[in-house]
PDB file of C-alpha atoms and ligand atoms in Angstrom:
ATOM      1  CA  UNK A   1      77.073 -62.555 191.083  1.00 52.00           C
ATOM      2  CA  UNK A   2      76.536 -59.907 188.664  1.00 56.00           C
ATOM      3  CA  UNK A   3      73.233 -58.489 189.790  1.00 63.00           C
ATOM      4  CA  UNK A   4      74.865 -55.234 191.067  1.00 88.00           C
ATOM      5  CA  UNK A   5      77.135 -54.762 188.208  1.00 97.00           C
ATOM      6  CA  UNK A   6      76.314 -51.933 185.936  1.00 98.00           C
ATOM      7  CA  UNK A   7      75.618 -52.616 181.891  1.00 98.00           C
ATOM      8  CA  UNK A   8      77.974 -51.287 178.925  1.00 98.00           C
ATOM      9  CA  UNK A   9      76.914 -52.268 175.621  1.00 98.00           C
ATOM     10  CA  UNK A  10      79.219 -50.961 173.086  1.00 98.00           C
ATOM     11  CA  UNK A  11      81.297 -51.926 170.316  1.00 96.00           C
ATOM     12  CA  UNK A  12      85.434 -52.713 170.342  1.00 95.00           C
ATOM     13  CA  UNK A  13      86.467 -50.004 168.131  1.00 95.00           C
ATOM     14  CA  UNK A  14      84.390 -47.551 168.240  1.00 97.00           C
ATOM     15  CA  UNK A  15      85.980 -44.396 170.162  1.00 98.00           C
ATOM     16  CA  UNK A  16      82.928 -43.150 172.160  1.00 98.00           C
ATOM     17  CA  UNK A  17      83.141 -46.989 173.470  1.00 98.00           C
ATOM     18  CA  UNK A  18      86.810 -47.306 173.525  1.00 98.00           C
ATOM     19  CA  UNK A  19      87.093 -43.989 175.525  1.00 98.00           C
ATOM     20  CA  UNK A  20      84.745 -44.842 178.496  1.00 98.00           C
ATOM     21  CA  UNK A  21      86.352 -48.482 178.311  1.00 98.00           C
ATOM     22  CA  UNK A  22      89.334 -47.060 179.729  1.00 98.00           C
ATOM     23  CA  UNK A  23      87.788 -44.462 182.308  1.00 98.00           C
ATOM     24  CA  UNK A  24      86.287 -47.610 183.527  1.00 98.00           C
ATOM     25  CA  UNK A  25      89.433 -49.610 183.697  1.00 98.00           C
ATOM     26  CA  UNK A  26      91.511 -46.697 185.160  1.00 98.00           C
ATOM     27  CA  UNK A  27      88.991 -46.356 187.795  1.00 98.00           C
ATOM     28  CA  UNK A  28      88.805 -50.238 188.402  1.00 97.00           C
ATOM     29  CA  UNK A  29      84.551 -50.400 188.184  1.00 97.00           C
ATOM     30  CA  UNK A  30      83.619 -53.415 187.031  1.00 97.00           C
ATOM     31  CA  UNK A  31      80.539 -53.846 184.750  1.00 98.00           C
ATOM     32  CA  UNK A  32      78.376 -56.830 182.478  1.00 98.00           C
ATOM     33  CA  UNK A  33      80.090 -55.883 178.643  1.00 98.00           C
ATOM     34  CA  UNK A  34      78.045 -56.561 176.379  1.00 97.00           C
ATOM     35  CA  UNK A  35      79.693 -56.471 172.852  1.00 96.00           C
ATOM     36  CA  UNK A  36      78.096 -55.426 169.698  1.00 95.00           C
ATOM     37  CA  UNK A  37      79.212 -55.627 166.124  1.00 91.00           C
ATOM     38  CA  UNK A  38      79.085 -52.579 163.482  1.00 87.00           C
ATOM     39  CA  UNK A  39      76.054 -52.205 161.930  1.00 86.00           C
ATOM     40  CA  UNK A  40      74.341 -54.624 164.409  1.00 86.00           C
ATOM     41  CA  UNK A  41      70.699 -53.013 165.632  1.00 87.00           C
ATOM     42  CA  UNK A  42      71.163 -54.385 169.141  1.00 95.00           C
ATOM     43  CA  UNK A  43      67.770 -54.750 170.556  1.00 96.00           C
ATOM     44  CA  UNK A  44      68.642 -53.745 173.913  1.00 97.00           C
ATOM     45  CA  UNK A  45      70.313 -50.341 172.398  1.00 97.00           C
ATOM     46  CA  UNK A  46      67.440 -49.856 170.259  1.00 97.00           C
ATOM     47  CA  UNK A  47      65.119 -50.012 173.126  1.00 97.00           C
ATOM     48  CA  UNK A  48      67.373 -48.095 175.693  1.00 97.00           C
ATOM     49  CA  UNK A  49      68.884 -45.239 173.635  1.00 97.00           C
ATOM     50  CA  UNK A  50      66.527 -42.970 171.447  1.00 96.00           C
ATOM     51  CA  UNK A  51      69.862 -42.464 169.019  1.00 96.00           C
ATOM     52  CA  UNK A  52      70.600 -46.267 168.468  1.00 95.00           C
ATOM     53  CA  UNK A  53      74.296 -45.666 169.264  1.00 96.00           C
ATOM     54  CA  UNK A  54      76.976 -47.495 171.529  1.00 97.00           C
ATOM     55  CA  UNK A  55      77.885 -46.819 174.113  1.00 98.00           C
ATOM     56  CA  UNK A  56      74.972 -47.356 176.653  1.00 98.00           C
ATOM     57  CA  UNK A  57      75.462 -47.266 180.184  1.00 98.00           C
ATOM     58  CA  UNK A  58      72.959 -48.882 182.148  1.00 98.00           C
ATOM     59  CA  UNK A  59      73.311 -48.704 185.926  1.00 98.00           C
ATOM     60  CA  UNK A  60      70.580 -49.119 188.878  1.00 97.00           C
ATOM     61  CA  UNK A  61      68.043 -46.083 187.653  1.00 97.00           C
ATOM     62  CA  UNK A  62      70.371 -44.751 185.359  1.00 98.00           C
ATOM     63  CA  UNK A  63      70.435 -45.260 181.531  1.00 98.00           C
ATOM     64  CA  UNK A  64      73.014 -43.264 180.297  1.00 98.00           C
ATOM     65  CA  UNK A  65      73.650 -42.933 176.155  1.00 98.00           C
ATOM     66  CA  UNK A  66      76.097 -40.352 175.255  1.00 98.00           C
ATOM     67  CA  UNK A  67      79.739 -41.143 176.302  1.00 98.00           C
ATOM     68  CA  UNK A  68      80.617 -37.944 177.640  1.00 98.00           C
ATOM     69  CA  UNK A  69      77.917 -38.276 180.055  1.00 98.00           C
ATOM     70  CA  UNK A  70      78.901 -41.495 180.961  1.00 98.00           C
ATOM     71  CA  UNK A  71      82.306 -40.565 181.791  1.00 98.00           C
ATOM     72  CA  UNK A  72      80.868 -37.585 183.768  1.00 98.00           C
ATOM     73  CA  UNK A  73      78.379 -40.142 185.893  1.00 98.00           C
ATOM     74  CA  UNK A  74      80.918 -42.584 187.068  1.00 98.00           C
ATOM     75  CA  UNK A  75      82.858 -39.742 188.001  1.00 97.00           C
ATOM     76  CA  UNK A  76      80.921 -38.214 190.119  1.00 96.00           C
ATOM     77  CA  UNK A  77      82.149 -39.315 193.252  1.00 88.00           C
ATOM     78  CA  UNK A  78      85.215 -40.073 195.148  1.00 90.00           C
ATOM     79  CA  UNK A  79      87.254 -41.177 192.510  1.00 92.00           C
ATOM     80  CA  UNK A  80      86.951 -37.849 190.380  1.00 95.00           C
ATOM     81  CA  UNK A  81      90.427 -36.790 191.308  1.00 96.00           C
ATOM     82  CA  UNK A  82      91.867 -39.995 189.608  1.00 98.00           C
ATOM     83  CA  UNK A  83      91.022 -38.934 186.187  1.00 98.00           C
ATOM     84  CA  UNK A  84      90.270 -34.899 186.806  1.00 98.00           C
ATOM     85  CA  UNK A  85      92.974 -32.577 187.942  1.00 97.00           C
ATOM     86  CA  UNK A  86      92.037 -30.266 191.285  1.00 94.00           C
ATOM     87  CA  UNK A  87      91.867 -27.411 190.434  1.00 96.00           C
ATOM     88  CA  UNK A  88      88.409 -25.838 188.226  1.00 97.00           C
ATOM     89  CA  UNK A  89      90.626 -24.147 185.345  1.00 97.00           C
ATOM     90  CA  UNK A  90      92.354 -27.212 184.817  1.00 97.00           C
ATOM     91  CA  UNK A  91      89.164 -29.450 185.094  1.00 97.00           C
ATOM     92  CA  UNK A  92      87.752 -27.621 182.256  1.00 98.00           C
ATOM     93  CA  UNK A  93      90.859 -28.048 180.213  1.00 98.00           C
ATOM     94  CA  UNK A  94      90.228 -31.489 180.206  1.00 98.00           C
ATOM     95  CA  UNK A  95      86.942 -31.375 179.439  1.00 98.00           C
ATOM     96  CA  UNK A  96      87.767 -29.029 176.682  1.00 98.00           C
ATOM     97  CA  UNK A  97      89.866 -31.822 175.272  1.00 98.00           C
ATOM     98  CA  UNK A  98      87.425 -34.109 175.576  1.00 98.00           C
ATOM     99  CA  UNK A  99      84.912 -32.103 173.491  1.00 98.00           C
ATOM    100  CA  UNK A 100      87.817 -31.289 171.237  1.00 98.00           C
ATOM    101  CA  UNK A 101      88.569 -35.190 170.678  1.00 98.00           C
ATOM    102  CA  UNK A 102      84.992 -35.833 170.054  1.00 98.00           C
ATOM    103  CA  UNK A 103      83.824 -32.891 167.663  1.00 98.00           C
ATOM    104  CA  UNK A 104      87.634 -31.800 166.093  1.00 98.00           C
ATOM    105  CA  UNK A 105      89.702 -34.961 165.766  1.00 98.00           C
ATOM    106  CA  UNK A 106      86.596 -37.781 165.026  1.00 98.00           C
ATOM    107  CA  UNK A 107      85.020 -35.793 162.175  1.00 98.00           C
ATOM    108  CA  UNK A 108      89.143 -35.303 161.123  1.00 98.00           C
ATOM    109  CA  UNK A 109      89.502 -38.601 160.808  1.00 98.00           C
ATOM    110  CA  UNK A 110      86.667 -39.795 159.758  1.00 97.00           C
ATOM    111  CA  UNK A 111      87.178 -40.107 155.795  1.00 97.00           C
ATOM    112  CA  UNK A 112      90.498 -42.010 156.416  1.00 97.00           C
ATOM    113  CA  UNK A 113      88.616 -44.544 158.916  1.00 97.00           C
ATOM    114  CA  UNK A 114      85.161 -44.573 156.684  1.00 96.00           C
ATOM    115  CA  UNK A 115      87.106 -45.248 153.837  1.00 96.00           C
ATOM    116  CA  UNK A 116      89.411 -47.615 154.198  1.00 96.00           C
ATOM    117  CA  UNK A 117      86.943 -49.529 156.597  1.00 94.00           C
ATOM    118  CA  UNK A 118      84.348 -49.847 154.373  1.00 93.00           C
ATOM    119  CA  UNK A 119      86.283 -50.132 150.687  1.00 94.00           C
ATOM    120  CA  UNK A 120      88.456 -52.308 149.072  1.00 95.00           C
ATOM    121  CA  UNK A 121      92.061 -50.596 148.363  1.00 95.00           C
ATOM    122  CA  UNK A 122      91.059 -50.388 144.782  1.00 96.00           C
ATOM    123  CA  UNK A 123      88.476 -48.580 145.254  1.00 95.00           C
ATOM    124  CA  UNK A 124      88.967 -45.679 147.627  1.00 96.00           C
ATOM    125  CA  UNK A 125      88.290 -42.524 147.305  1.00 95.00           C
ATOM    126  CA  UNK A 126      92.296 -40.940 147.679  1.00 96.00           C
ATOM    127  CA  UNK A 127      90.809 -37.613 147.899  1.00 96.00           C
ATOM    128  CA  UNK A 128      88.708 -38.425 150.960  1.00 96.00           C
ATOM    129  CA  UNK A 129      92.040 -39.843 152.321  1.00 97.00           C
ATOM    130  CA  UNK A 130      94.040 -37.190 151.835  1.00 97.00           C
ATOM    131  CA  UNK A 131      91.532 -34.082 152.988  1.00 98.00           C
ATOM    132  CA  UNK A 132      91.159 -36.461 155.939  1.00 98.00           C
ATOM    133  CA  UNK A 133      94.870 -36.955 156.571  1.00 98.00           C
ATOM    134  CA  UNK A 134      95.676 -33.005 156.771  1.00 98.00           C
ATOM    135  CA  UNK A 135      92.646 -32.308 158.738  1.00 98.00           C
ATOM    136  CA  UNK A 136      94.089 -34.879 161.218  1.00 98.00           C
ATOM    137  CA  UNK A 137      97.891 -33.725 161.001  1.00 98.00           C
ATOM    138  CA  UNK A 138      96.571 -30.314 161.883  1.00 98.00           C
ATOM    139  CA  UNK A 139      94.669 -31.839 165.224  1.00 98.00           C
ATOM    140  CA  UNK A 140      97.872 -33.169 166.005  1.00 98.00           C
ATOM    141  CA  UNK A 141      99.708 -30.099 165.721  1.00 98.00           C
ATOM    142  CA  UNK A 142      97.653 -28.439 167.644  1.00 98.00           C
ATOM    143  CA  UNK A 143      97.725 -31.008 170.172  1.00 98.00           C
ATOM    144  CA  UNK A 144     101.599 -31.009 169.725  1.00 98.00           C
ATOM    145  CA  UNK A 145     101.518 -27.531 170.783  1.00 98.00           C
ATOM    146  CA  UNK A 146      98.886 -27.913 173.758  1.00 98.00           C
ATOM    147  CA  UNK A 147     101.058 -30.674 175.328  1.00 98.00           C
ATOM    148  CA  UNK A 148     103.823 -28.648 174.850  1.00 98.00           C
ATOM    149  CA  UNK A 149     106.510 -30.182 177.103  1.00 97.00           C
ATOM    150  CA  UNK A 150     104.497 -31.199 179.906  1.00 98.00           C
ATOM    151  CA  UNK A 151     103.625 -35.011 180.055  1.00 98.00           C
ATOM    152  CA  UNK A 152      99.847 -35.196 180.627  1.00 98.00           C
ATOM    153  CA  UNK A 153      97.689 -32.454 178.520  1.00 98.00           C
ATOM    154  CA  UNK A 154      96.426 -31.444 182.340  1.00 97.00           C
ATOM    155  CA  UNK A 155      98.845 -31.908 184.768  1.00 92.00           C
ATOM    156  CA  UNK A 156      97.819 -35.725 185.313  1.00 98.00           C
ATOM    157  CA  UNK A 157      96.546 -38.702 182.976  1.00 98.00           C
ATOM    158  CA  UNK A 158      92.752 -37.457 182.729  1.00 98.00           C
ATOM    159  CA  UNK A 159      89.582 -37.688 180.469  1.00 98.00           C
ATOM    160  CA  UNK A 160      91.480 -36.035 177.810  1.00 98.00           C
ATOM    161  CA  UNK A 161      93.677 -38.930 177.744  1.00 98.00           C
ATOM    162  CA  UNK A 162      91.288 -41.584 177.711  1.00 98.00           C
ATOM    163  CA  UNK A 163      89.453 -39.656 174.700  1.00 98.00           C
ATOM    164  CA  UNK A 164      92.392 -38.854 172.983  1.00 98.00           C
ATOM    165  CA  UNK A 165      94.717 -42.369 172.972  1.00 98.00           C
ATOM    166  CA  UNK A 166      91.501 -43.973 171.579  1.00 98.00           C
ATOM    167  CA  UNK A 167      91.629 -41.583 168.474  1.00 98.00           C
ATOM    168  CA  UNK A 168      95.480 -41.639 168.103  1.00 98.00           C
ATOM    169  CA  UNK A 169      95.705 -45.245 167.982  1.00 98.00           C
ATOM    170  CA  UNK A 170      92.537 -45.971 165.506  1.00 98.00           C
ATOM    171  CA  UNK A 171      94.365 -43.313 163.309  1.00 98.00           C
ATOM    172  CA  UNK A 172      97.460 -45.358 163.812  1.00 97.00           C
ATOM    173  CA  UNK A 173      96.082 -48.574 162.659  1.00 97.00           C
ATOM    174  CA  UNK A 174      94.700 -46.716 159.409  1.00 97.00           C
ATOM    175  CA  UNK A 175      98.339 -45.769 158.620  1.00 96.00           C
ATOM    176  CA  UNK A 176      98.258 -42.012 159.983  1.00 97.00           C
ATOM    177  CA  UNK A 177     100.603 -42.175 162.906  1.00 96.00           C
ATOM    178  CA  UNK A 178     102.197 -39.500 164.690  1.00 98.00           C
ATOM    179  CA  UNK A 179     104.973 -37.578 162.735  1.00 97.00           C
ATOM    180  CA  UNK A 180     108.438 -38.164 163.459  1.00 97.00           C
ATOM    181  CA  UNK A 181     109.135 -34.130 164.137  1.00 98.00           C
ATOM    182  CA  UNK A 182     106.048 -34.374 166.585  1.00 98.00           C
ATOM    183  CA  UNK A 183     108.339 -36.334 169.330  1.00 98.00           C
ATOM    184  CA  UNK A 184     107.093 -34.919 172.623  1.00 98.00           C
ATOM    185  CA  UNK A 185     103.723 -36.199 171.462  1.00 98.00           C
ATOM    186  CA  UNK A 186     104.706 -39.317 170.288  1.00 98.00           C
ATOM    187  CA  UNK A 187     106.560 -40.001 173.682  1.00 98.00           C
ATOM    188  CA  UNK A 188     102.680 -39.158 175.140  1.00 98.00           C
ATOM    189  CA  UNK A 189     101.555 -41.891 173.419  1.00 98.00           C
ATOM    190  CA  UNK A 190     104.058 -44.423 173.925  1.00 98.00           C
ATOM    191  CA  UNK A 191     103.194 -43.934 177.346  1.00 98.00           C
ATOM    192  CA  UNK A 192      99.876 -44.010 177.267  1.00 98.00           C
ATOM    193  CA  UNK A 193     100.039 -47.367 175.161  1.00 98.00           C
ATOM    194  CA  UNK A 194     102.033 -48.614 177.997  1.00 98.00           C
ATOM    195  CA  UNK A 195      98.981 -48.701 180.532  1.00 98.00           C
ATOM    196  CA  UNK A 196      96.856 -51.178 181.810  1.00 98.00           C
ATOM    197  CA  UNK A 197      93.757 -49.201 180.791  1.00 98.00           C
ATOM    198  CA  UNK A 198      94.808 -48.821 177.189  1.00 98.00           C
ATOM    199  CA  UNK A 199      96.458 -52.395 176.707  1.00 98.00           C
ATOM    200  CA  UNK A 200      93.435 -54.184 178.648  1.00 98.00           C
ATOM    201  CA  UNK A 201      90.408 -52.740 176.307  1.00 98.00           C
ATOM    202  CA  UNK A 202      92.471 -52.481 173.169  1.00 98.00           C
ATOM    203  CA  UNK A 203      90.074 -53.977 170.148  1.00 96.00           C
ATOM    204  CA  UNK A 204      90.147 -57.544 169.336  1.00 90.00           C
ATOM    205  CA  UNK A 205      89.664 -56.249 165.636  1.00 90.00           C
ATOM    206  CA  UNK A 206      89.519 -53.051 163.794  1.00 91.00           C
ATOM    207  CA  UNK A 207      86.594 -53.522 161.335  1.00 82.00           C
TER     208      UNK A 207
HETATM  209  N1  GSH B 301      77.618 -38.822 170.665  1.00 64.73           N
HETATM  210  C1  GSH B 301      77.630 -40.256 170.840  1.00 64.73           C
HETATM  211  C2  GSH B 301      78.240 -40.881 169.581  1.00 64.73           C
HETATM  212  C3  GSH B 301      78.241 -42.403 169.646  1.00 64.73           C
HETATM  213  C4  GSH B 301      78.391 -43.007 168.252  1.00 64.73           C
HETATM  214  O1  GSH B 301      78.392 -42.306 167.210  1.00 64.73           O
HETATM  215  N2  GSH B 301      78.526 -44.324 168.215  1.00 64.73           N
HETATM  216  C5  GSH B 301      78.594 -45.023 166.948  1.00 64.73           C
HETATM  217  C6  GSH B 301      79.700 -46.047 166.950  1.00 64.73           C
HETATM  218  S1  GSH B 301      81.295 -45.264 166.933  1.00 64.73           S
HETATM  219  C7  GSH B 301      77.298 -45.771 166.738  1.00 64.73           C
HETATM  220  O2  GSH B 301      76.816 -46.442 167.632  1.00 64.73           O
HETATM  221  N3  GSH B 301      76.713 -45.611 165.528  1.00 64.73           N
HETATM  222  C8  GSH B 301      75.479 -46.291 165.204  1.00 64.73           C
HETATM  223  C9  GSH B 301      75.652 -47.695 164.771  1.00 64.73           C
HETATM  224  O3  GSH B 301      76.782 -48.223 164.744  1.00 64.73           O
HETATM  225  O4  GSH B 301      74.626 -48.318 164.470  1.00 64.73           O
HETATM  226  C10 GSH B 301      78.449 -40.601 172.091  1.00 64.73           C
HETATM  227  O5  GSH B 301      79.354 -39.829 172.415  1.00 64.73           O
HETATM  228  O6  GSH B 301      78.140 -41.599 172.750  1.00 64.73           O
END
């Protein structure tokens, strides 16, 4: 009986998809997945979202095609408190590093992930690598320094973990993972890899 179940169409590795993935799982709603490929023109997507892009969230009256906004619908309600700390300040912190994942550390990475997804080692462009690389080293030292000692960026696991253990572990898997001298963070991540959220959606392939 799936009738009631809302609709996420989205794609295994892609970040925006990844992220909500595990907002979903860490706030145990269940939903129809509907899997997409890269470059795939789903019709469904095409005919839902004006942008074309995964995710789309379809639930009841509510078509919902930008990820942030996703994450911001299902938790509006009850179960806020799971994934957003209590008090305001801290609430925007973690929205902050939300936005921060999506408009500092994507465009960081994405030369590395571009690249080496869509070329054949001979042929990549080591530049694009590399600016890509130090962009990305610098997100993660200012992410080093935002964690600081604490073990959640906000207090608690929130939306800025669920944004940001989908980037760290995409860069991972395209050979940029955290640097040894960076240990508090890596110990963030090892934990975070360690959850049912993270370990339950993680992509059946990178492509
Ligand atoms: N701002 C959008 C970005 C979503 C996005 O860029 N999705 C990519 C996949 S990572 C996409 O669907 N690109 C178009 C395509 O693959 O055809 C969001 O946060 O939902």
């Amino acid at each position: 009986m799936n009738a009631a179940l809302p609709t996420l169409y989205f794609r295994s590795d892609c970040p925006f998809c990844w992220k909500v993935r595990i907002v979903l799982a860490e706030l145990d709603i269940q939903y129809v997945a509907v899997e997409t490929q890269l470059g795939e023109k789903h019709p469904d997507v095409l005919r839902l979202n004006p942008k074309g892009s995964v995710p789309v969230f379809v639930d009841g009256e509510a078509t919902i095609w930008e990820s942030s906004v996703i994450i911001e619908y299902v938790l509006d309600g009850p179960k806020r408190s799971l994934l957003l700390p209590n008090t305001p300040a801290k609430r925007s912190d973690a929205r902050l590093l939300h936005s921060y994942s999506d408009s500092v550390v994507g465009p960081a990475l994405r030369g590395l992930v571009f690249e080496k997804r869509s070329n054949a080692k001979e042929s990549w462009n080591l530049k694009f690598i590399a600016e890509s690389e130090t962009a990305w080293r610098a997100c993660q030292e200012q992410l080093a320094d935002w964690l600081g000692d604490k073990d959640y960026f906000c207090d608690q696991f929130s939306i800025a973990e669920c944004a940001l253990l989908a980037r760290f572990a995409i860069a991972d898997y395209y050979g940029s993972p955290i640097p040894k001298h960076l240990e508090r963070l890596e110990s963030w991540y090892s934990a975070g890899n360690r959850r049912h959220s993270f370990k339950s959606t993680f992509p059946d392939a990178f492509v």
